[in-house]
Amino acid sequence: FPVELIRNFSIIAHVDHGKSTLADRLLEITGTIPMGDNKQVLDRLQVERERGITVKAQTASLVHEHKGTKYLLNLIDTPGHVDFHYEVSRSLAACDGVVLLVDANQGVQAQTVANFYLAFEQNLKIIPVLNKIDLKNAQPEVVVEQMHNLFDVEEDEVLKISAKQGSGVEDVLSAVIERVPSPKHDRLQPLKAFVFDSWYDQFKGVVVHVAICNGIARKGDRITYASSGKTYEITEIGIMHPTQVPSDVLYAGQVGYAMMNMRNTDEAKIGDTFFHENKEVEPLPGFKDATPMVFAGMFPTDQSEFPQMRSAIEKLTLNDRSVQVTLDNSPALGQGYRLGFLGLLHMDVFNQRLEQEFDASVIMTAPNVAYKMKIFGEKNVKHWGSDFITVLNPCLMPDPAVITEYHEPMVDSTIITPADYIDSITGLCLNRRGQLKDQSYIDDSRVMLRVLFPLSEILLDFFDELKSLTSGYASFDYEDAGYQLTELVKVNFCLNDRDVEELTMICHLSRARETARKVCLKLKETVPRQQFMISVQGKVNQKVIARENIKAYRKDVTAKCYGGDISRKTKLLKKQAEGKKRMRKIGNIDIPKDAFIKVLRK
Ligand code: GDP
Ligand code: MG
């Protein structure tokens, strides 16, 4: 295919607006997969990936005839989730246009807006498409009006389709061919290839997804990576149709996969450029490494299962380099990991996969964020200039006497909601220390809010609360907005004046009392009574801000036995002895692991 007959595009949409269904239809009508019961081919591969056996299905090449000419269409898949903005942008970097898909019933949602801007900022041709027009409640005029108000789209540009029934789907392909420009690439120039994804395949090793910008890449070519200067031989190269089909050659403008005997995905940096050995070209601007924003501890419920958990985590992170992994150790929970994620959904997805890979249960602690603090007189600290440190583990927060400034991570969020719920949403936002930046109507009855939140405030239940306040009608998306000056305190907890260090937390000054009170109450509920009274205290700078007492109690597990059933009695006593083994001792107080789990778990 000459470059003029190639189109590289992507479908972007809010979750459930029909991206997978449309992708399936496109694959079917181009004969890439047989007609009929092909439900969600790209997603099926994704399930395989989740089990760690195959690949990320990021692209598929389709051939389509339009007005008597055959075109090569590369459909580049993007993850549709809130946390994966950076992944969406790197997929979009290999495209010249996007299909912006919107559900004709639900209308424009928060992720639609976020995705639109990612495409818009990269100067891509945007094809607006209304999906699900077969639905009885579809409101095409209203949604077109929203798109006009938000994206400056004209009515006659908008395609109206039903991906499910197949109507209008041909027009999507025609629009891609007619409206999306062909890639600006030259196959006569020296090779310049752009790596937009890489993953580890259990059988084949590292596989990269490449867009060939200039020149030709062939099997057997020796190529060099711009960032590392390392040279490899291409052992296999081809297109995704929709699975890997070797073609031995990729020309400028084409998108496909390649393998080159790499051992580690770290060698294939996303955003990197490669060229023929000794024929260096100007590399394309790369991508920033994704920085984790949300952190949580992960421990096996049973310490003997630590090795299995470790191997499951190692396996999962092979294909998800954006998870930051460090060993962690807690006297109560034993050996485990502290993991850093891009966001909440990323954390949940990882957690779910871990459960699939590893059936024993893991304890995940409540998530926290990374704070930055300015240290008086401190030298040689690397982050943020010499006098800033990053605090991840609350126990390692320095003495407040030497801290002169506290900074916390913020997010810019978009909320789209029916106007009826504005008051309750505003209340929720203020309650979470949100700062309302903007509020505008996107049609007669729906409003878009822009709210700046401290990331720590949306970590727990925010989305659930928003959904329940609005009967599920509001949508929410957010992105990183840097750091803001704030007031933080370290809250620690004591049982009979002994510090329980795994419960130490950092929170906003205004939240300290409420948080301390909640934790003390939970401890009171979960720490079993002992033969003496236990005082439970929450403290800030040695000052008690919350307290509870656990009354003394003479524990007699056999009291529950009716009469003299001796075997039952021995069994219970044995059970009690076993229980004791799992206790953490704070001074002379035995605390079952369960208590920690209940307090720490999100
Ligand atoms: P994705 O999350 O964007 O990939 O959305 P899916 O393709 O998984 O679709 C979400 C749901 O919408 C599924 O239950 C589909 O069957 C349904 N759906 C997709 N397109 C249409 C359509 O054109 N009409 C109707 N009625 N339902 C659709
Ligand atoms: Mg899908």
PDB file of N, CA, C and O in Angstrom, residues 7 21 54 57 93 136 159 184 232 280 315 319 324 417 531 600:
ATOM      1  N   ARG A   7      -4.520   4.829   6.388  1.00  0.00           N
ATOM      2  CA  ARG A   7      -5.122   5.719   7.396  1.00  0.00           C
ATOM      3  C   ARG A   7      -4.847   5.107   8.770  1.00  0.00           C
ATOM      4  O   ARG A   7      -5.132   3.924   8.971  1.00  0.00           O
ATOM      5  N   THR A  21     -17.873  -2.770  20.561  1.00  0.00           N
ATOM      6  CA  THR A  21     -18.871  -3.236  19.601  1.00  0.00           C
ATOM      7  C   THR A  21     -18.567  -2.676  18.214  1.00  0.00           C
ATOM      8  O   THR A  21     -18.609  -3.387  17.217  1.00  0.00           O
ATOM      9  N   THR A  54      -1.231 -13.864  26.512  1.00  0.00           N
ATOM     10  CA  THR A  54      -0.858 -13.218  25.255  1.00  0.00           C
ATOM     11  C   THR A  54      -0.648 -11.732  25.420  1.00  0.00           C
ATOM     12  O   THR A  54      -0.017 -11.285  26.357  1.00  0.00           O
ATOM     13  N   ALA A  57      -3.997  -6.182  22.889  1.00  0.00           N
ATOM     14  CA  ALA A  57      -4.491  -6.012  21.528  1.00  0.00           C
ATOM     15  C   ALA A  57      -4.639  -4.531  21.269  1.00  0.00           C
ATOM     16  O   ALA A  57      -5.671  -3.952  21.526  1.00  0.00           O
ATOM     17  N   ALA A  93      -0.506   9.190  19.534  1.00  0.00           N
ATOM     18  CA  ALA A  93       0.656   9.728  18.826  1.00  0.00           C
ATOM     19  C   ALA A  93       0.928   8.967  17.537  1.00  0.00           C
ATOM     20  O   ALA A  93       1.584   9.479  16.646  1.00  0.00           O
ATOM     21  N   LYS A 136     -34.639   3.439  22.148  1.00  0.00           N
ATOM     22  CA  LYS A 136     -35.874   4.237  22.191  1.00  0.00           C
ATOM     23  C   LYS A 136     -35.626   5.611  22.820  1.00  0.00           C
ATOM     24  O   LYS A 136     -36.179   6.604  22.403  1.00  0.00           O
ATOM     25  N   LEU A 159     -21.907  11.614  12.408  1.00  0.00           N
ATOM     26  CA  LEU A 159     -22.483  10.382  11.876  1.00  0.00           C
ATOM     27  C   LEU A 159     -23.394   9.782  12.938  1.00  0.00           C
ATOM     28  O   LEU A 159     -23.124   9.910  14.130  1.00  0.00           O
ATOM     29  N   LYS A 184       1.978  11.344   7.145  1.00  0.00           N
ATOM     30  CA  LYS A 184       3.002  12.106   6.414  1.00  0.00           C
ATOM     31  C   LYS A 184       4.336  11.402   6.568  1.00  0.00           C
ATOM     32  O   LYS A 184       5.138  11.747   7.419  1.00  0.00           O
ATOM     33  N   TYR A 232      19.995  -4.212  17.983  1.00  0.00           N
ATOM     34  CA  TYR A 232      19.358  -5.526  17.960  1.00  0.00           C
ATOM     35  C   TYR A 232      19.119  -5.937  16.520  1.00  0.00           C
ATOM     36  O   TYR A 232      19.122  -5.108  15.615  1.00  0.00           O
ATOM     37  N   GLU A 280      21.899   7.055  12.134  1.00  0.00           N
ATOM     38  CA  GLU A 280      21.146   7.764  13.153  1.00  0.00           C
ATOM     39  C   GLU A 280      20.256   8.850  12.568  1.00  0.00           C
ATOM     40  O   GLU A 280      20.656   9.571  11.666  1.00  0.00           O
ATOM     41  N   LYS A 315       5.090 -11.254  37.869  1.00  0.00           N
ATOM     42  CA  LYS A 315       4.516 -11.593  36.586  1.00  0.00           C
ATOM     43  C   LYS A 315       3.647 -10.445  36.050  1.00  0.00           C
ATOM     44  O   LYS A 315       3.727 -10.075  34.885  1.00  0.00           O
ATOM     45  N   ASN A 319       4.150  -6.865  32.518  1.00  0.00           N
ATOM     46  CA  ASN A 319       3.333  -6.246  31.482  1.00  0.00           C
ATOM     47  C   ASN A 319       2.709  -4.934  31.904  1.00  0.00           C
ATOM     48  O   ASN A 319       1.916  -4.365  31.197  1.00  0.00           O
ATOM     49  N   GLN A 324       4.712   0.835  40.448  1.00  0.00           N
ATOM     50  CA  GLN A 324       5.979   0.947  41.164  1.00  0.00           C
ATOM     51  C   GLN A 324       5.961  -0.037  42.338  1.00  0.00           C
ATOM     52  O   GLN A 324       5.003  -0.096  43.086  1.00  0.00           O
ATOM     53  N   THR A 417     -23.236  16.258  34.914  1.00  0.00           N
ATOM     54  CA  THR A 417     -24.395  15.798  35.687  1.00  0.00           C
ATOM     55  C   THR A 417     -25.675  16.503  35.237  1.00  0.00           C
ATOM     56  O   THR A 417     -25.631  17.629  34.756  1.00  0.00           O
ATOM     57  N   GLN A 531      -7.339  -8.745  80.176  1.00  0.00           N
ATOM     58  CA  GLN A 531      -7.590  -8.806  81.621  1.00  0.00           C
ATOM     59  C   GLN A 531      -7.344  -7.481  82.328  1.00  0.00           C
ATOM     60  O   GLN A 531      -7.437  -7.392  83.539  1.00  0.00           O
ATOM     61  N   LEU A 600      -7.017  -0.764  58.713  1.00  0.00           N
ATOM     62  CA  LEU A 600      -6.204  -0.300  57.586  1.00  0.00           C
ATOM     63  C   LEU A 600      -6.887  -0.430  56.237  1.00  0.00           C
ATOM     64  O   LEU A 600      -6.607   0.313  55.321  1.00  0.00           O
TER      65      LEU A 600
END
